[in-house]
Every structure is written in structure tokens, then in C-alpha cells.
Amino acid sequence: MSDQPMKKVILITGASSGMGKVTAQTLIAEGHIVYGAARRIANMQDLVEAGGHAIGMDITNETQVQSAVDRILSEQGHIDVLVNNAGLVSPMLHFFDADEAWWRKIIDVNLTGHFLCSHKAARIMAKAGGGNIINMSSGGATRAHRAFTAYDATKG
């Protein structure tokens, strides 16, 4: 038996910036096979240079999510971990200045996108006998902010 930890195939959404980018870089450095997904694929060049894989994907588009999952399955045969990190906080609006389009955009990214990714990954993981889905949150889950009404609701 080897003392080396087993490499995991990991899909991280929102990997073009912030926590997603740092998480991807850390997991690549630990030797895992990391697929970073984001709408801004150009911002993931350093992830590719570090040995990761970049996927252009809008998590609110089921076809794009399926294509990303299909690519990973084609290249690796499985997905061990999904990190639902992609999130949208802006534009920050006071509740009285908000409209339904603003609300739906944030709900679509922060909830529907996580559902679509989880729905695809969970089926693969169930067939394989296990896996992990990690849903990132923030302080918005535990306290309200005047300009983050929709964001706070999605994080809670």
C-alpha cells in the first residue's frame, strides 16, 4: 500500500477568480486533477500553466454544464469532487432599488447553477459508489446586508 494520497478528479466552478481560483491552485499543487470552470476562461491561464484544465462554462446553462461533465468523463472516466464555488453578488442594490431581473440573475447563478452542477455530478458519483459535493457559502448565510438581499438569501 502506498503512502501517497490518491489523486482526485475535481471540478471547481467559479475558478477564474477569488476563492475558486485559490482552491484550484491549492488542489493542483497537492497533485489532484483539477478542472476549473468559469465563464471567463481567459482568466484561468495560470491554472492551465500549473497543470490544471480550464473549461468555459456558464453554470446556469444546462447544456454547457453537461458538456463540461462529458469532457471530464471522456478524459478521466469519473468525477470525485464537485466544488460549487461560483457565485454572484453584484450589482449590489438596496432592496428598494432592486427589480425582478436582478433577483433572478443572482438566484440563477447562486442556486440554479449549483443545482445543475450537483445534479449532473451526483448521478456520476452515485454510479461510482461515492464522491463529494462541496457548496461554498459566506457570511451572507448568517447575517443580512442591506445591498445583498438576493445574495444573502442564496447563501442562507
JSON list of C-alpha atoms in Angstrom, two decimals, residues 1-154:
[
{"chain": "A", "resi": 1, "resn": "MET", "atom": "CA", "xyz": [0.00, 0.00, 0.00]},
{"chain": "A", "resi": 2, "resn": "SER", "atom": "CA", "xyz": [1.33, 3.43, -0.98]},
{"chain": "A", "resi": 3, "resn": "ASP", "atom": "CA", "xyz": [1.73, 6.33, 1.43]},
{"chain": "A", "resi": 4, "resn": "GLN", "atom": "CA", "xyz": [0.79, 8.69, -1.40]},
{"chain": "A", "resi": 5, "resn": "PRO", "atom": "CA", "xyz": [-2.73, 10.13, -1.19]},
{"chain": "A", "resi": 6, "resn": "MET", "atom": "CA", "xyz": [-4.99, 9.18, -4.08]},
{"chain": "A", "resi": 7, "resn": "LYS", "atom": "CA", "xyz": [-5.37, 11.80, -6.79]},
{"chain": "A", "resi": 8, "resn": "LYS", "atom": "CA", "xyz": [-8.93, 13.05, -7.07]},
{"chain": "A", "resi": 9, "resn": "VAL", "atom": "CA", "xyz": [-10.65, 14.38, -10.17]},
{"chain": "A", "resi": 10, "resn": "ILE", "atom": "CA", "xyz": [-12.12, 17.69, -9.04]},
{"chain": "A", "resi": 11, "resn": "LEU", "atom": "CA", "xyz": [-14.45, 20.13, -10.79]},
{"chain": "A", "resi": 12, "resn": "ILE", "atom": "CA", "xyz": [-14.43, 23.66, -9.34]},
{"chain": "A", "resi": 13, "resn": "THR", "atom": "CA", "xyz": [-16.91, 26.26, -10.56]},
{"chain": "A", "resi": 14, "resn": "GLY", "atom": "CA", "xyz": [-16.04, 29.93, -10.43]},
{"chain": "A", "resi": 15, "resn": "ALA", "atom": "CA", "xyz": [-12.36, 29.08, -10.78]},
{"chain": "A", "resi": 16, "resn": "SER", "atom": "CA", "xyz": [-11.39, 32.23, -12.68]},
{"chain": "A", "resi": 17, "resn": "SER", "atom": "CA", "xyz": [-11.07, 34.40, -9.57]},
{"chain": "A", "resi": 18, "resn": "GLY", "atom": "CA", "xyz": [-11.30, 34.66, -5.80]},
{"chain": "A", "resi": 19, "resn": "MET", "atom": "CA", "xyz": [-11.80, 31.57, -3.66]},
{"chain": "A", "resi": 20, "resn": "GLY", "atom": "CA", "xyz": [-12.37, 29.33, -6.68]},
{"chain": "A", "resi": 21, "resn": "LYS", "atom": "CA", "xyz": [-9.02, 30.26, -8.18]},
{"chain": "A", "resi": 22, "resn": "VAL", "atom": "CA", "xyz": [-7.16, 29.82, -4.88]},
{"chain": "A", "resi": 23, "resn": "THR", "atom": "CA", "xyz": [-8.88, 26.49, -4.25]},
{"chain": "A", "resi": 24, "resn": "ALA", "atom": "CA", "xyz": [-7.97, 25.26, -7.73]},
{"chain": "A", "resi": 25, "resn": "GLN", "atom": "CA", "xyz": [-4.34, 26.34, -7.36]},
{"chain": "A", "resi": 26, "resn": "THR", "atom": "CA", "xyz": [-4.07, 24.67, -3.95]},
{"chain": "A", "resi": 27, "resn": "LEU", "atom": "CA", "xyz": [-5.55, 21.38, -5.13]},
{"chain": "A", "resi": 28, "resn": "ILE", "atom": "CA", "xyz": [-3.34, 21.33, -8.23]},
{"chain": "A", "resi": 29, "resn": "ALA", "atom": "CA", "xyz": [-0.30, 21.89, -6.02]},
{"chain": "A", "resi": 30, "resn": "GLU", "atom": "CA", "xyz": [-1.43, 18.91, -3.91]},
{"chain": "A", "resi": 31, "resn": "GLY", "atom": "CA", "xyz": [-1.37, 16.74, -7.03]},
{"chain": "A", "resi": 32, "resn": "HIS", "atom": "CA", "xyz": [-5.06, 16.44, -7.84]},
{"chain": "A", "resi": 33, "resn": "ILE", "atom": "CA", "xyz": [-6.55, 16.56, -11.33]},
{"chain": "A", "resi": 34, "resn": "VAL", "atom": "CA", "xyz": [-8.41, 19.85, -11.34]},
{"chain": "A", "resi": 35, "resn": "TYR", "atom": "CA", "xyz": [-10.90, 21.17, -13.86]},
{"chain": "A", "resi": 36, "resn": "GLY", "atom": "CA", "xyz": [-11.66, 24.82, -13.30]},
{"chain": "A", "resi": 37, "resn": "ALA", "atom": "CA", "xyz": [-14.88, 26.05, -14.84]},
{"chain": "A", "resi": 38, "resn": "ALA", "atom": "CA", "xyz": [-15.92, 29.65, -15.37]},
{"chain": "A", "resi": 39, "resn": "ARG", "atom": "CA", "xyz": [-17.42, 31.99, -17.94]},
{"chain": "A", "resi": 40, "resn": "ARG", "atom": "CA", "xyz": [-14.13, 33.92, -18.05]},
{"chain": "A", "resi": 41, "resn": "ILE", "atom": "CA", "xyz": [-11.89, 31.14, -19.37]},
{"chain": "A", "resi": 42, "resn": "ALA", "atom": "CA", "xyz": [-9.15, 33.64, -20.28]},
{"chain": "A", "resi": 43, "resn": "ASN", "atom": "CA", "xyz": [-8.68, 34.30, -16.55]},
{"chain": "A", "resi": 44, "resn": "MET", "atom": "CA", "xyz": [-7.67, 30.67, -15.97]},
{"chain": "A", "resi": 45, "resn": "GLN", "atom": "CA", "xyz": [-4.45, 30.63, -17.99]},
{"chain": "A", "resi": 46, "resn": "ASP", "atom": "CA", "xyz": [-2.35, 30.35, -14.81]},
{"chain": "A", "resi": 47, "resn": "LEU", "atom": "CA", "xyz": [-4.45, 27.34, -13.75]},
{"chain": "A", "resi": 48, "resn": "VAL", "atom": "CA", "xyz": [-3.56, 25.64, -17.04]},
{"chain": "A", "resi": 49, "resn": "GLU", "atom": "CA", "xyz": [0.10, 26.60, -16.68]},
{"chain": "A", "resi": 50, "resn": "ALA", "atom": "CA", "xyz": [0.07, 24.99, -13.21]},
{"chain": "A", "resi": 51, "resn": "GLY", "atom": "CA", "xyz": [-1.22, 21.73, -14.69]},
{"chain": "A", "resi": 52, "resn": "GLY", "atom": "CA", "xyz": [-4.97, 22.17, -14.36]},
{"chain": "A", "resi": 53, "resn": "HIS", "atom": "CA", "xyz": [-7.66, 22.17, -17.02]},
{"chain": "A", "resi": 54, "resn": "ALA", "atom": "CA", "xyz": [-9.86, 25.15, -17.93]},
{"chain": "A", "resi": 55, "resn": "ILE", "atom": "CA", "xyz": [-13.45, 24.82, -19.08]},
{"chain": "A", "resi": 56, "resn": "GLY", "atom": "CA", "xyz": [-15.52, 27.72, -20.33]},
{"chain": "A", "resi": 57, "resn": "MET", "atom": "CA", "xyz": [-18.91, 27.22, -18.73]},
{"chain": "A", "resi": 58, "resn": "ASP", "atom": "CA", "xyz": [-21.93, 29.22, -17.65]},
{"chain": "A", "resi": 59, "resn": "ILE", "atom": "CA", "xyz": [-23.33, 27.24, -14.70]},
{"chain": "A", "resi": 60, "resn": "THR", "atom": "CA", "xyz": [-26.84, 28.49, -15.45]},
{"chain": "A", "resi": 61, "resn": "ASN", "atom": "CA", "xyz": [-26.79, 26.79, -18.86]},
{"chain": "A", "resi": 62, "resn": "GLU", "atom": "CA", "xyz": [-27.61, 23.09, -18.56]},
{"chain": "A", "resi": 63, "resn": "THR", "atom": "CA", "xyz": [-26.13, 22.30, -21.99]},
{"chain": "A", "resi": 64, "resn": "GLN", "atom": "CA", "xyz": [-22.81, 23.87, -21.03]},
{"chain": "A", "resi": 65, "resn": "VAL", "atom": "CA", "xyz": [-22.78, 22.04, -17.68]},
{"chain": "A", "resi": 66, "resn": "GLN", "atom": "CA", "xyz": [-23.45, 18.73, -19.44]},
{"chain": "A", "resi": 67, "resn": "SER", "atom": "CA", "xyz": [-20.69, 19.43, -21.98]},
{"chain": "A", "resi": 68, "resn": "ALA", "atom": "CA", "xyz": [-18.21, 20.12, -19.18]},
{"chain": "A", "resi": 69, "resn": "VAL", "atom": "CA", "xyz": [-19.16, 16.92, -17.37]},
{"chain": "A", "resi": 70, "resn": "ASP", "atom": "CA", "xyz": [-18.94, 14.95, -20.62]},
{"chain": "A", "resi": 71, "resn": "ARG", "atom": "CA", "xyz": [-15.45, 16.33, -21.27]},
{"chain": "A", "resi": 72, "resn": "ILE", "atom": "CA", "xyz": [-14.25, 15.34, -17.80]},
{"chain": "A", "resi": 73, "resn": "LEU", "atom": "CA", "xyz": [-15.76, 11.86, -18.14]},
{"chain": "A", "resi": 74, "resn": "SER", "atom": "CA", "xyz": [-14.18, 11.46, -21.57]},
{"chain": "A", "resi": 75, "resn": "GLU", "atom": "CA", "xyz": [-10.75, 12.48, -20.28]},
{"chain": "A", "resi": 76, "resn": "GLN", "atom": "CA", "xyz": [-10.79, 10.98, -16.78]},
{"chain": "A", "resi": 77, "resn": "GLY", "atom": "CA", "xyz": [-13.66, 8.48, -16.60]},
{"chain": "A", "resi": 78, "resn": "HIS", "atom": "CA", "xyz": [-15.06, 9.86, -13.34]},
{"chain": "A", "resi": 79, "resn": "ILE", "atom": "CA", "xyz": [-15.53, 12.90, -11.10]},
{"chain": "A", "resi": 80, "resn": "ASP", "atom": "CA", "xyz": [-14.66, 12.54, -7.42]},
{"chain": "A", "resi": 81, "resn": "VAL", "atom": "CA", "xyz": [-15.36, 16.03, -6.12]},
{"chain": "A", "resi": 82, "resn": "LEU", "atom": "CA", "xyz": [-17.50, 18.97, -7.18]},
{"chain": "A", "resi": 83, "resn": "VAL", "atom": "CA", "xyz": [-16.83, 22.34, -5.56]},
{"chain": "A", "resi": 84, "resn": "ASN", "atom": "CA", "xyz": [-19.82, 24.63, -6.17]},
{"chain": "A", "resi": 85, "resn": "ASN", "atom": "CA", "xyz": [-17.99, 27.90, -5.74]},
{"chain": "A", "resi": 86, "resn": "ALA", "atom": "CA", "xyz": [-19.35, 30.15, -8.49]},
{"chain": "A", "resi": 87, "resn": "GLY", "atom": "CA", "xyz": [-21.37, 32.97, -7.06]},
{"chain": "A", "resi": 88, "resn": "LEU", "atom": "CA", "xyz": [-22.70, 36.36, -7.97]},
{"chain": "A", "resi": 89, "resn": "VAL", "atom": "CA", "xyz": [-23.06, 39.26, -5.57]},
{"chain": "A", "resi": 90, "resn": "SER", "atom": "CA", "xyz": [-23.23, 42.23, -7.91]},
{"chain": "A", "resi": 91, "resn": "PRO", "atom": "CA", "xyz": [-24.64, 44.55, -8.81]},
{"chain": "A", "resi": 92, "resn": "MET", "atom": "CA", "xyz": [-25.19, 45.42, -5.17]},
{"chain": "A", "resi": 93, "resn": "LEU", "atom": "CA", "xyz": [-28.53, 47.18, -4.87]},
{"chain": "A", "resi": 94, "resn": "HIS", "atom": "CA", "xyz": [-30.59, 48.39, -1.96]},
{"chain": "A", "resi": 95, "resn": "PHE", "atom": "CA", "xyz": [-33.72, 46.24, -1.75]},
{"chain": "A", "resi": 96, "resn": "PHE", "atom": "CA", "xyz": [-35.94, 49.20, -2.73]},
{"chain": "A", "resi": 97, "resn": "ASP", "atom": "CA", "xyz": [-33.86, 49.76, -5.87]},
{"chain": "A", "resi": 98, "resn": "ALA", "atom": "CA", "xyz": [-33.94, 46.11, -6.96]},
{"chain": "A", "resi": 99, "resn": "ASP", "atom": "CA", "xyz": [-36.13, 44.55, -9.61]},
{"chain": "A", "resi": 100, "resn": "GLU", "atom": "CA", "xyz": [-37.12, 41.02, -10.55]},
{"chain": "A", "resi": 101, "resn": "ALA", "atom": "CA", "xyz": [-34.44, 40.68, -13.29]},
{"chain": "A", "resi": 102, "resn": "TRP", "atom": "CA", "xyz": [-31.71, 41.50, -10.72]},
{"chain": "A", "resi": 103, "resn": "TRP", "atom": "CA", "xyz": [-33.20, 38.98, -8.28]},
{"chain": "A", "resi": 104, "resn": "ARG", "atom": "CA", "xyz": [-33.48, 36.20, -10.87]},
{"chain": "A", "resi": 105, "resn": "LYS", "atom": "CA", "xyz": [-29.92, 36.69, -12.16]},
{"chain": "A", "resi": 106, "resn": "ILE", "atom": "CA", "xyz": [-28.43, 36.20, -8.69]},
{"chain": "A", "resi": 107, "resn": "ILE", "atom": "CA", "xyz": [-30.79, 33.29, -7.91]},
{"chain": "A", "resi": 108, "resn": "ASP", "atom": "CA", "xyz": [-29.89, 31.64, -11.23]},
{"chain": "A", "resi": 109, "resn": "VAL", "atom": "CA", "xyz": [-26.15, 31.76, -10.59]},
{"chain": "A", "resi": 110, "resn": "ASN", "atom": "CA", "xyz": [-26.11, 31.09, -6.84]},
{"chain": "A", "resi": 111, "resn": "LEU", "atom": "CA", "xyz": [-28.85, 28.46, -6.66]},
{"chain": "A", "resi": 112, "resn": "THR", "atom": "CA", "xyz": [-29.88, 27.13, -10.07]},
{"chain": "A", "resi": 113, "resn": "GLY", "atom": "CA", "xyz": [-26.27, 26.83, -11.20]},
{"chain": "A", "resi": 114, "resn": "HIS", "atom": "CA", "xyz": [-25.35, 24.86, -8.11]},
{"chain": "A", "resi": 115, "resn": "PHE", "atom": "CA", "xyz": [-28.38, 22.61, -8.67]},
{"chain": "A", "resi": 116, "resn": "LEU", "atom": "CA", "xyz": [-27.45, 21.92, -12.30]},
{"chain": "A", "resi": 117, "resn": "CYS", "atom": "CA", "xyz": [-23.83, 21.09, -11.47]},
{"chain": "A", "resi": 118, "resn": "SER", "atom": "CA", "xyz": [-24.78, 18.99, -8.45]},
{"chain": "A", "resi": 119, "resn": "HIS", "atom": "CA", "xyz": [-27.49, 17.14, -10.36]},
{"chain": "A", "resi": 120, "resn": "LYS", "atom": "CA", "xyz": [-25.03, 16.06, -13.05]},
{"chain": "A", "resi": 121, "resn": "ALA", "atom": "CA", "xyz": [-22.15, 15.24, -10.67]},
{"chain": "A", "resi": 122, "resn": "ALA", "atom": "CA", "xyz": [-24.29, 13.40, -8.11]},
{"chain": "A", "resi": 123, "resn": "ARG", "atom": "CA", "xyz": [-25.52, 10.91, -10.71]},
{"chain": "A", "resi": 124, "resn": "ILE", "atom": "CA", "xyz": [-21.95, 10.12, -11.72]},
{"chain": "A", "resi": 125, "resn": "MET", "atom": "CA", "xyz": [-20.83, 9.82, -8.10]},
{"chain": "A", "resi": 126, "resn": "ALA", "atom": "CA", "xyz": [-23.75, 7.58, -7.19]},
{"chain": "A", "resi": 127, "resn": "LYS", "atom": "CA", "xyz": [-22.88, 5.17, -10.02]},
{"chain": "A", "resi": 128, "resn": "ALA", "atom": "CA", "xyz": [-19.26, 5.16, -8.82]},
{"chain": "A", "resi": 129, "resn": "GLY", "atom": "CA", "xyz": [-20.26, 4.44, -5.23]},
{"chain": "A", "resi": 130, "resn": "GLY", "atom": "CA", "xyz": [-19.37, 7.83, -3.77]},
{"chain": "A", "resi": 131, "resn": "GLY", "atom": "CA", "xyz": [-17.96, 11.30, -4.10]},
{"chain": "A", "resi": 132, "resn": "ASN", "atom": "CA", "xyz": [-18.15, 14.70, -2.51]},
{"chain": "A", "resi": 133, "resn": "ILE", "atom": "CA", "xyz": [-20.09, 17.84, -3.34]},
{"chain": "A", "resi": 134, "resn": "ILE", "atom": "CA", "xyz": [-18.96, 20.97, -1.53]},
{"chain": "A", "resi": 135, "resn": "ASN", "atom": "CA", "xyz": [-21.21, 24.05, -1.60]},
{"chain": "A", "resi": 136, "resn": "MET", "atom": "CA", "xyz": [-19.35, 27.23, -0.72]},
{"chain": "A", "resi": 137, "resn": "SER", "atom": "CA", "xyz": [-21.12, 29.84, 1.35]},
{"chain": "A", "resi": 138, "resn": "SER", "atom": "CA", "xyz": [-20.23, 33.13, 3.03]},
{"chain": "A", "resi": 139, "resn": "GLY", "atom": "CA", "xyz": [-21.11, 35.46, 5.86]},
{"chain": "A", "resi": 140, "resn": "GLY", "atom": "CA", "xyz": [-24.27, 36.22, 3.91]},
{"chain": "A", "resi": 141, "resn": "ALA", "atom": "CA", "xyz": [-25.64, 32.93, 5.20]},
{"chain": "A", "resi": 142, "resn": "THR", "atom": "CA", "xyz": [-25.71, 34.18, 8.77]},
{"chain": "A", "resi": 143, "resn": "ARG", "atom": "CA", "xyz": [-26.43, 37.90, 8.58]},
{"chain": "A", "resi": 144, "resn": "ALA", "atom": "CA", "xyz": [-28.34, 40.26, 6.33]},
{"chain": "A", "resi": 145, "resn": "HIS", "atom": "CA", "xyz": [-26.80, 43.11, 4.37]},
{"chain": "A", "resi": 146, "resn": "ARG", "atom": "CA", "xyz": [-28.85, 45.99, 3.02]},
{"chain": "A", "resi": 147, "resn": "ALA", "atom": "CA", "xyz": [-27.42, 45.81, -0.51]},
{"chain": "A", "resi": 148, "resn": "PHE", "atom": "CA", "xyz": [-27.12, 41.99, -0.70]},
{"chain": "A", "resi": 149, "resn": "THR", "atom": "CA", "xyz": [-30.74, 40.86, -0.27]},
{"chain": "A", "resi": 150, "resn": "ALA", "atom": "CA", "xyz": [-30.73, 38.26, -3.05]},
{"chain": "A", "resi": 151, "resn": "TYR", "atom": "CA", "xyz": [-27.16, 37.15, -2.39]},
{"chain": "A", "resi": 152, "resn": "ASP", "atom": "CA", "xyz": [-27.78, 36.67, 1.34]},
{"chain": "A", "resi": 153, "resn": "ALA", "atom": "CA", "xyz": [-30.92, 34.67, 0.60]},
{"chain": "A", "resi": 154, "resn": "THR", "atom": "CA", "xyz": [-28.99, 32.32, -1.69]}
]
